[in-house]
Short mmCIF file of C-alpha atoms in Angstrom, two decimals:
data_model
loop_
_atom_site.label_atom_id
_atom_site.label_comp_id
_atom_site.label_asym_id
_atom_site.label_seq_id
_atom_site.Cartn_x
_atom_site.Cartn_y
_atom_site.Cartn_z
CA MET A 286 -33.50 -15.55 18.66
CA ALA A 287 -35.83 -13.20 16.44
CA GLN A 288 -33.70 -11.38 14.06
CA SER A 289 -34.33 -7.55 14.45
CA ALA A 290 -35.96 -5.94 11.29
CA ALA A 291 -33.48 -3.09 11.83
CA ALA A 292 -30.55 -5.86 11.00
CA PRO A 293 -31.09 -7.46 7.75
CA ALA A 294 -29.63 -11.14 6.93
CA ARG A 295 -27.90 -9.52 4.42
CA LEU A 296 -25.49 -8.11 6.69
CA ILE A 297 -25.22 -10.65 9.45
CA LEU A 298 -21.98 -12.60 9.53
CA SER A 299 -23.24 -15.82 10.97
CA GLU A 300 -25.93 -16.02 8.13
CA SER A 301 -23.79 -15.66 4.86
CA ARG A 302 -20.58 -17.22 4.35
CA LEU A 303 -20.00 -14.42 1.35
CA LEU A 304 -20.30 -11.48 3.84
CA ARG A 305 -17.84 -13.33 6.07
CA TYR A 306 -15.31 -13.57 3.07
CA LEU A 307 -15.78 -10.32 2.28
CA THR A 308 -15.89 -8.53 5.74
CA LEU A 309 -12.57 -10.53 6.59
CA ALA A 310 -11.04 -9.13 3.36
CA LEU A 311 -11.79 -5.92 4.40
CA PHE A 312 -10.41 -5.84 7.54
CA TYR A 313 -7.59 -7.07 5.98
CA VAL A 314 -7.23 -4.37 3.36
CA SER A 315 -7.21 -2.17 6.56
CA GLN A 316 -4.28 -3.59 8.08
CA GLY A 317 -2.33 -4.05 4.47
CA VAL A 318 -2.26 -0.02 4.29
CA PRO A 319 0.00 0.73 7.21
CA ALA A 320 2.23 -2.39 6.58
CA GLY A 321 2.75 -1.45 2.83
CA VAL A 322 3.75 1.94 4.19
CA THR A 323 5.76 1.18 7.14
CA ILE A 324 7.19 -2.07 5.80
CA VAL A 325 7.74 -1.03 2.06
CA GLY A 326 7.19 2.52 1.14
CA ILE A 327 9.21 4.31 4.28
CA PRO A 328 12.50 1.90 4.14
CA ALA A 329 12.39 2.30 0.49
CA TRP A 330 12.10 6.22 0.94
CA ALA A 331 14.96 6.40 3.42
CA ALA A 332 16.92 3.78 1.35
CA ALA A 333 16.75 6.12 -1.46
CA SER A 334 17.62 9.03 0.29
CA GLY A 335 20.79 7.76 1.17
CA ALA A 336 19.96 5.90 4.40
CA SER A 337 22.59 3.00 6.07
CA ALA A 338 21.95 -0.59 5.92
CA GLU A 339 21.59 -0.64 9.83
CA THR A 340 19.05 2.17 9.46
CA VAL A 341 16.97 0.75 6.94
CA ALA A 342 16.98 -2.69 8.98
CA SER A 343 16.14 -0.84 11.81
CA LEU A 344 12.82 0.70 10.26
CA VAL A 345 11.93 -2.69 8.84
CA ALA A 346 12.71 -4.50 12.26
CA ALA A 347 10.54 -2.04 13.86
CA ALA A 348 7.50 -2.24 11.60
CA TYR A 349 7.60 -6.10 12.41
CA LEU A 350 8.53 -5.68 16.17
CA VAL A 351 5.48 -4.07 17.63
CA PRO A 352 3.15 -6.73 15.89
CA SER A 353 5.01 -9.43 17.74
CA PHE A 354 3.34 -8.36 21.00
CA LYS A 355 -0.02 -9.04 19.83
CA PHE A 356 -0.14 -11.96 22.31
CA LEU A 357 -0.80 -9.34 25.49
CA ILE A 358 -3.45 -7.97 23.24
CA GLY A 359 -5.03 -11.54 22.54
CA PRO A 360 -6.83 -12.26 26.01
CA VAL A 361 -7.66 -8.77 26.61
CA VAL A 362 -10.03 -9.46 23.71
CA ASP A 363 -11.35 -12.57 24.51
CA ARG A 364 -11.39 -12.03 28.03
CA TYR A 365 -13.41 -8.48 27.98
CA GLY A 366 -16.41 -7.41 25.37
CA PHE A 367 -19.75 -5.90 25.08
CA LEU A 368 -21.79 -8.80 23.93
CA PRO A 369 -24.82 -7.02 23.12
CA MET A 370 -22.71 -5.51 20.28
CA GLY A 371 -20.98 -8.75 19.59
CA LYS A 372 -18.24 -10.64 20.98
CA ARG A 373 -15.48 -9.30 18.67
CA ARG A 374 -17.32 -6.03 16.95
CA PRO A 375 -16.80 -3.74 19.77
CA TRP A 376 -13.49 -4.04 19.21
CA LEU A 377 -12.91 -3.81 15.72
CA ILE A 378 -15.21 -0.52 16.13
CA GLY A 379 -12.94 1.10 18.87
CA ALA A 380 -9.66 -0.57 16.71
CA GLN A 381 -10.61 1.10 13.47
CA GLY A 382 -10.89 4.55 15.44
CA LEU A 383 -7.95 4.15 16.74
CA MET A 384 -6.16 3.26 13.60
CA THR A 385 -7.86 6.32 11.98
CA ALA A 386 -6.16 8.83 14.88
CA ALA A 387 -2.62 7.05 14.45
CA TRP A 388 -2.72 7.84 11.04
CA ILE A 389 -3.69 11.72 11.41
CA ALA A 390 -1.07 12.05 14.12
CA ALA A 391 1.29 10.62 11.86
CA ALA A 392 -0.06 13.17 9.19
CA MET A 393 0.52 15.93 11.69
CA ILE A 394 4.13 14.92 12.79
CA ALA A 395 5.26 14.36 9.03
CA PRO A 396 8.88 13.63 9.63
CA GLY A 397 11.90 13.38 7.01
CA PRO A 398 13.49 10.67 5.41
CA ASP A 399 16.61 11.47 8.01
CA ASP A 400 14.44 11.73 11.01
CA THR A 401 15.10 7.96 11.93
CA ALA A 402 13.84 8.22 15.31
CA VAL A 403 10.59 9.99 14.71
CA LEU A 404 10.03 7.36 11.62
CA VAL A 405 10.41 4.61 14.16
CA ALA A 406 7.83 6.34 16.53
CA ILE A 407 5.63 6.84 13.78
CA ILE A 408 5.86 3.00 12.67
CA PHE A 409 5.26 1.87 16.67
CA LEU A 410 2.15 4.52 16.69
CA VAL A 411 0.68 2.88 13.29
CA SER A 412 1.28 -0.22 13.82
CA GLY A 413 0.18 -0.53 17.45
CA ALA A 414 -3.29 0.38 16.62
CA THR A 415 -3.12 -1.63 13.83
CA ALA A 416 -2.30 -4.68 15.89
CA ILE A 417 -5.27 -4.36 17.91
CA GLN A 418 -7.53 -4.64 14.93
CA ASP A 419 -5.66 -7.60 13.56
CA VAL A 420 -6.21 -9.50 16.63
CA ALA A 421 -9.72 -8.66 16.60
CA THR A 422 -10.15 -9.99 13.10
CA ASP A 423 -8.26 -12.91 13.34
CA ALA A 424 -10.67 -14.00 16.39
CA LEU A 425 -13.84 -12.86 14.61
CA ALA A 426 -12.50 -15.46 11.56
CA VAL A 427 -11.96 -18.30 14.14
CA ASP A 428 -15.44 -17.39 15.92
CA LEU A 429 -17.33 -17.34 12.52
CA LEU A 430 -15.65 -19.54 10.00
CA GLN A 431 -17.71 -23.30 9.61
CA GLU A 432 -16.13 -26.18 8.77
CA GLY A 433 -13.75 -26.30 5.71
CA GLU A 434 -13.85 -22.41 5.41
CA GLU A 435 -10.19 -21.47 6.57
CA GLY A 436 -8.31 -22.77 3.54
CA PRO A 437 -10.73 -20.24 1.58
CA ALA A 438 -10.73 -17.97 4.01
CA GLY A 439 -7.06 -17.78 4.73
CA ALA A 440 -6.69 -16.97 0.50
CA TYR A 441 -9.23 -14.46 0.25
CA THR A 442 -7.77 -12.71 3.82
CA PHE A 443 -4.06 -12.36 2.92
CA GLY A 444 -4.48 -12.18 -0.13
CA ALA A 445 -6.66 -8.96 0.20
CA ALA A 446 -3.84 -7.71 2.82
CA ILE A 447 -1.01 -8.46 0.38
CA ILE A 448 -2.65 -6.43 -2.50
CA SER A 449 -3.72 -3.82 0.04
CA MET A 450 -0.05 -3.78 1.17
CA ALA A 451 1.37 -3.91 -2.59
CA ALA A 452 -0.80 -0.86 -3.82
CA SER A 453 -0.22 0.69 -0.41
CA GLY A 454 3.85 0.16 -0.87
CA ALA A 455 4.20 1.44 -4.17
CA ALA A 456 1.86 4.16 -4.06
CA SER A 457 3.47 5.49 -0.49
CA GLY A 458 7.09 5.14 -2.54
CA TYR A 459 6.05 7.62 -5.31
CA LEU A 460 4.07 9.69 -2.94
CA LEU A 461 6.95 10.18 -0.16
CA GLN A 462 9.23 10.70 -3.09
CA HIS A 463 7.10 13.07 -4.79
CA TYR A 464 4.77 14.87 -2.14
CA GLY A 465 5.99 14.16 1.12
CA PRO A 466 4.94 12.23 4.84
CA GLN A 467 1.75 14.39 5.30
CA VAL A 468 0.26 13.84 1.60
CA THR A 469 1.23 10.15 1.63
CA PHE A 470 -0.73 9.66 4.88
CA LEU A 471 -3.58 11.81 4.26
CA ALA A 472 -3.80 9.97 1.31
CA PHE A 473 -4.49 6.47 2.78
CA LEU A 474 -6.99 7.88 5.48
CA PRO A 475 -10.24 7.31 3.46
CA VAL A 476 -9.35 3.71 3.41
CA ILE A 477 -9.26 3.19 7.18
CA ALA A 478 -12.62 5.57 7.79
CA LEU A 479 -14.36 3.56 4.89
CA VAL A 480 -13.65 -0.02 6.83
CA THR A 481 -14.57 2.00 10.19
CA VAL A 482 -17.83 2.64 9.15
CA PHE A 483 -18.33 -0.88 7.30
CA ALA A 484 -17.48 -2.14 11.04
CA ILE A 485 -20.20 -0.24 12.60
CA VAL A 486 -22.58 -1.33 9.82
CA VAL A 487 -22.40 -5.63 9.76
CA ARG A 488 -22.68 -7.18 12.89
CA GLU A 489 -21.91 -10.81 13.89
CA ARG A 490 -25.16 -12.86 14.99
CA PRO A 491 -29.13 -11.53 14.92
CA GLY A 492 -30.29 -9.72 17.25
CA GLU A 493 -27.39 -7.85 18.07
CA ARG A 494 -27.25 -4.15 18.86
CA ARG A 495 -25.84 -1.66 16.66
CA TRP A 496 -24.82 0.66 18.79
CA PRO A 497 -24.35 0.72 22.97
CA TRP A 498 -27.43 2.55 23.16
CA SER A 499 -29.63 0.35 20.50
CA ALA A 500 -32.20 -2.38 20.89
CA GLY A 501 -30.80 -5.84 21.25
CA GLU A 502 -29.08 -8.63 23.49
CA ALA A 503 -26.48 -11.12 23.53
CA SER A 504 -26.76 -14.24 21.15
CA THR A 505 -26.36 -17.51 22.98
CA ASP A 506 -23.23 -18.27 20.73
CA ALA A 507 -21.13 -15.15 21.75
CA ALA A 508 -21.86 -16.00 25.64
CA HIS A 509 -21.12 -19.29 25.98
CA GLY A 510 -17.75 -18.96 24.39
CA LYS A 511 -16.44 -16.14 26.64
CA PRO A 512 -14.30 -17.21 29.39
CA GLU A 513 -15.31 -15.74 32.63
CA ALA A 514 -12.24 -15.66 34.37
CA TRP A 515 -8.20 -15.56 33.12
CA TRP A 516 -6.93 -18.94 34.38
CA PRO A 517 -9.39 -20.70 32.22
CA LEU A 518 -8.50 -18.64 29.18
CA MET A 519 -4.74 -19.24 29.75
CA ARG A 520 -4.99 -22.82 30.51
CA GLU A 521 -7.06 -23.72 27.69
CA MET A 522 -4.75 -21.27 25.27
CA LEU A 523 -1.74 -23.37 26.67
CA ARG A 524 -3.45 -26.44 26.53
CA GLN A 525 -3.51 -25.56 22.69
CA ILE A 526 -0.41 -24.33 22.16
CA VAL A 527 1.57 -27.19 23.13
CA LYS A 528 -0.62 -29.69 21.20
CA ARG A 529 2.07 -31.48 18.60
CA ASP A 530 0.93 -30.18 15.36
CA SER A 531 1.16 -26.49 17.00
CA LEU A 532 4.54 -27.18 18.53
CA ILE A 533 5.83 -28.14 14.97
CA TYR A 534 3.86 -24.98 13.41
CA VAL A 535 5.51 -22.62 15.39
CA ALA A 536 8.97 -23.95 14.66
CA SER A 537 8.50 -23.96 10.72
CA VAL A 538 7.22 -20.13 11.59
CA VAL A 539 10.60 -19.63 13.24
CA ALA A 540 12.71 -20.47 10.52
CA ILE A 541 10.77 -19.16 7.70
CA GLY A 542 10.18 -16.11 9.17
CA LEU A 543 13.93 -15.33 10.07
CA ALA A 544 14.13 -15.81 6.44
CA ALA A 545 11.63 -13.91 4.99
CA GLY A 546 13.09 -10.97 7.50
CA MET A 547 16.23 -11.29 6.03
CA SER A 548 14.58 -10.66 2.59
CA THR A 549 12.91 -7.46 3.39
CA PRO A 550 15.94 -5.00 4.25
CA LEU A 551 18.26 -6.95 1.26
CA TRP A 552 15.96 -6.70 -1.51
CA THR A 553 15.16 -2.97 -0.76
CA LEU A 554 19.15 -2.23 -0.43
CA TYR A 555 19.95 -4.84 -3.30
CA ALA A 556 17.43 -2.47 -5.69
CA THR A 557 18.27 1.23 -4.52
CA ASN A 558 22.32 0.24 -4.18
CA LEU A 559 23.12 -1.95 -6.70
CA ALA A 560 20.30 -2.39 -9.51
CA GLY A 561 19.74 1.31 -10.04
CA PHE A 562 16.43 1.70 -8.57
CA ASP A 563 15.23 4.44 -6.70
CA ALA A 564 12.37 4.64 -4.03
CA ALA A 565 9.11 5.03 -6.33
CA GLY A 566 10.68 2.79 -8.90
CA TYR A 567 11.02 0.08 -6.23
CA THR A 568 7.66 -0.06 -4.84
CA ALA A 569 6.37 0.12 -8.22
CA LEU A 570 8.03 -3.04 -9.05
CA SER A 571 6.66 -4.83 -5.67
CA SER A 572 3.64 -3.78 -6.43
CA ALA A 573 3.59 -4.78 -10.14
CA ILE A 574 4.56 -7.78 -9.17
CA ALA A 575 2.52 -8.98 -6.04
CA LEU A 576 -0.71 -7.53 -7.03
CA PRO A 577 -1.18 -10.06 -10.02
CA ALA A 578 0.74 -12.85 -7.77
CA THR A 579 -1.97 -12.21 -5.11
CA GLY A 580 -4.84 -12.32 -7.27
CA ILE A 581 -3.74 -15.57 -9.27
CA GLY A 582 -2.99 -17.14 -5.42
CA ILE A 583 -6.49 -15.84 -3.74
CA VAL A 584 -8.64 -17.94 -6.77
CA LEU A 585 -6.03 -20.80 -7.14
CA ILE A 586 -5.55 -21.49 -3.58
CA GLY A 587 -9.19 -20.43 -2.65
CA TRP A 588 -9.92 -23.77 -5.08
CA LEU A 589 -6.90 -25.61 -4.47
CA ALA A 590 -6.67 -25.95 -0.80
CA PRO A 591 -9.82 -28.20 -0.25
CA ARG A 592 -8.27 -30.34 -2.73
CA LEU A 593 -4.64 -30.42 -2.12
CA GLY A 594 -4.69 -29.24 1.61
CA ALA A 595 -3.21 -26.05 2.92
CA ARG A 596 0.26 -27.96 4.40
CA ASN A 597 1.36 -29.37 0.95
CA ILE A 598 0.33 -25.74 -0.66
CA LEU A 599 2.49 -23.90 1.84
CA ALA A 600 5.20 -26.12 1.71
CA ALA A 601 5.67 -25.99 -2.09
CA MET A 602 5.53 -22.33 -1.86
CA VAL A 603 8.32 -22.07 0.67
CA LEU A 604 10.24 -24.12 -1.37
CA GLY A 605 9.88 -21.76 -4.41
CA GLN A 606 11.33 -19.14 -1.99
CA ALA A 607 14.10 -21.20 -0.99
CA ALA A 608 14.87 -22.03 -5.06
CA VAL A 609 15.05 -18.47 -5.31
CA ALA A 610 17.51 -17.44 -2.41
CA ALA A 611 19.90 -20.71 -3.71
CA VAL A 612 19.93 -19.16 -7.55
CA ALA A 613 20.75 -15.57 -6.25
CA GLY A 614 23.52 -17.50 -3.94
CA PHE A 615 25.81 -18.69 -6.54
CA ASN A 616 26.77 -15.16 -7.70
CA PRO A 617 24.74 -12.28 -6.66
CA LEU A 618 25.99 -10.09 -9.27
CA LEU A 619 24.16 -11.76 -11.86
CA PHE A 620 21.28 -9.76 -10.64
CA THR A 621 22.87 -6.12 -10.60
CA THR A 622 21.18 -4.98 -14.05
CA THR A 623 17.84 -3.82 -14.01
CA ALA A 624 16.20 -6.77 -16.28
CA ALA A 625 18.04 -9.43 -13.93
CA PHE A 626 17.24 -8.34 -10.42
CA THR A 627 13.52 -7.80 -11.84
CA MET A 628 13.50 -11.47 -13.31
CA LEU A 629 14.36 -12.15 -9.52
CA MET A 630 11.46 -10.34 -7.73
CA VAL A 631 9.36 -11.69 -10.05
CA ALA A 632 10.15 -15.29 -8.90
CA ASP A 633 10.21 -14.59 -5.37
CA GLY A 634 6.83 -12.35 -5.57
CA ALA A 635 5.54 -15.36 -6.96
CA PHE A 636 5.52 -17.51 -4.39
CA SER A 637 5.67 -15.01 -1.61
CA PRO A 638 1.64 -13.89 -1.13
CA MET A 639 0.63 -17.51 -1.60
CA ARG A 640 3.38 -18.97 1.03
CA GLN A 641 1.39 -16.13 3.84
CA MET A 642 -2.03 -17.27 2.69
CA GLY A 643 -1.06 -20.99 3.47
CA GLN A 644 0.26 -19.99 6.77
CA GLN A 645 -2.82 -18.20 7.28
CA SER A 646 -5.15 -21.53 6.36
CA ILE A 647 -2.90 -23.14 8.83
CA ARG A 648 -3.33 -21.00 11.71
CA MET A 649 -7.14 -20.65 11.29
CA ALA A 650 -7.35 -24.44 11.27
CA LEU A 651 -5.41 -24.86 14.80
CA SER A 652 -6.88 -21.87 16.79
CA GLU A 653 -9.90 -23.09 18.79
CA SER A 654 -12.86 -20.32 18.84
CA LYS A 655 -13.29 -19.76 22.85
CA VAL A 656 -9.80 -18.78 23.37
CA GLY A 657 -9.05 -17.49 19.12
CA ALA A 658 -8.42 -14.53 19.43
CA THR A 659 -5.24 -15.11 22.09
CA GLN A 660 -4.09 -18.17 20.23
CA MET A 661 -3.96 -16.40 16.90
CA THR A 662 -2.19 -13.64 18.48
CA VAL A 663 0.17 -16.24 19.90
CA TYR A 664 0.99 -17.73 16.89
CA ASN A 665 0.99 -14.39 14.90
CA SER A 666 3.54 -12.95 17.38
CA LEU A 667 5.30 -15.64 17.09
CA GLY A 668 5.92 -15.16 13.51
CA ASN A 669 6.68 -11.49 13.72
CA PHE A 670 9.27 -12.20 15.92
CA PRO A 671 11.43 -13.81 13.71
CA LEU A 672 10.90 -11.17 10.63
CA SER A 673 11.82 -8.76 13.11
CA GLY A 674 14.71 -10.78 14.27
CA GLY A 675 15.58 -11.81 10.34
CA ALA A 676 16.03 -7.85 9.78
CA ALA A 677 18.39 -7.60 12.48
CA LEU A 678 20.46 -11.00 11.54
CA PHE A 679 20.63 -9.82 7.51
CA ALA A 680 22.55 -6.46 9.29
CA ALA A 681 24.68 -9.00 11.67
CA LEU A 682 25.87 -11.14 9.30
CA GLY A 683 27.23 -8.01 7.04
CA GLY A 684 24.49 -6.51 5.17
CA MET A 685 25.31 -5.74 1.57
CA ALA A 686 29.02 -6.93 1.87
CA ALA A 687 28.09 -10.72 2.80
CA LEU A 688 25.41 -11.19 -0.04
CA SER A 689 26.13 -14.90 -0.77
CA PRO A 690 26.07 -16.26 2.93
CA ILE A 691 23.28 -14.13 3.37
CA LEU A 692 21.20 -15.47 0.50
CA TRP A 693 22.73 -19.43 1.30
CA SER A 694 21.21 -18.39 4.90
CA MET A 695 18.17 -17.65 3.97
CA ALA A 696 18.07 -20.78 1.56
CA GLY A 697 18.91 -23.32 4.22
CA LEU A 698 16.19 -21.84 6.96
CA TYR A 699 13.47 -21.81 4.03
CA ALA A 700 14.36 -25.72 3.56
CA LEU A 701 14.13 -26.08 7.43
CA GLY A 702 10.76 -24.86 7.43
CA ILE A 703 9.87 -27.00 4.60
CA ALA A 704 10.76 -30.15 6.31
CA LEU A 705 8.89 -28.94 9.30
CA VAL A 706 5.52 -27.95 7.37
CA LEU A 707 5.50 -31.73 5.78
CA MET A 708 5.38 -32.92 9.43
CA LEU A 709 2.27 -31.14 9.98
CA ARG A 710 -1.08 -33.78 10.37
CA ILE A 711 -3.37 -30.77 10.15
CA GLY A 712 -4.52 -29.30 7.06
CA ARG A 713 -3.77 -32.61 4.77
CA ARG A 714 -6.23 -33.28 2.36
CA ALA A 715 -8.71 -35.93 4.10
CA PRO A 716 -9.07 -38.81 1.20
CA ALA A 717 -12.70 -39.15 0.76
CA ALA A 718 -13.90 -35.97 2.38
CA GLY A 719 -15.63 -33.74 -0.12
CA PRO A 720 -15.19 -30.01 -1.04
CA ALA A 721 -14.35 -28.89 2.65
CA ALA A 722 -11.55 -31.09 3.58
CA VAL A 723 -9.08 -29.21 5.91
CA LEU A 724 -8.61 -31.78 8.68
CA HIS A 725 -8.53 -30.97 12.62
CA GLU A 726 -7.00 -32.73 15.42
#
């Protein structure tokens, strides 16, 4: 198909590996902003303002719960679209627009730290719009990434999200404490708007339209990969999900997710109740740890994934987090000073971003293009349910009154996750396969 003059090759995703990586990273940056504010900033603000463990856990659970239902969005994104503008791009433009509107609405509502019900509602509103964008972005990755690009793409995309989440978490903690919610939400609005503009400018394949009324037509690749009915879509998705490696990966995600979900309210309350941090101080610490750790992870995993395999990298990162939980579980009170708690967070924060990058690489490698949105959202949803459940489990096990049992439970769940990850066949290094050696079934 001839490439239109208005669509230079440098703006066509199918024509440039670098542009594919950059585009996916930018969309993940846009996802990281709401995550940083809702998962880190708002709970820390509430905790520093005297909220109970149950309240903080409910805010964290709400932030994780909404993305858990992305599996309801995935089939719609796979089934419907406007192919002359690309298979996924119309969804991305619409989702970014919804994110912008949700962000403005949150700024207008501007609740206080004691308005728990309103904060939960805002978290649902913002997270819901972000979930649609996340589904479309994952589907775009599955559609356009070529053989061997999943490992580096997993590092770059999740790395971008973690950096964005860390920076927005730190900034939102400071802004919420000193300037309030309205200024906080408005401060991040330009990021969301700029990514929306980028979604409009870039195109998936040559010859596609920029606007519905522009010249252009659907590409053969996009039309060929679009399911024409619900039953074939769901049948193919189920066929992919029940494969051996898929089921093992899901089981590992449940174990690891429960542990990670417990850690979010645990470290927040540990910092503000025992280690002497306020909201701004704790979010600044989280950012100071996550930013360099993620930057190192992007480079390291982007280089190591084709050589060692995403499976081995993921197992190593989970092992690191299990060790942190086990060490703290021996005597949690040893880490109540600012210095000791900081050391604990540095250790955990060094492994967490790279663990998430490894999981992203495995998800991409497992997903099949025709049902990419649906399959990726099933994996992501199954990953978010345990995170939300882990936050609830933290409160159910006794919260801050049961530190050792909670930390040992986290270590045990991480250990189970490691055992399951090592059973995976996908994501292993191919013995003599050159630089792009991520195996597929």
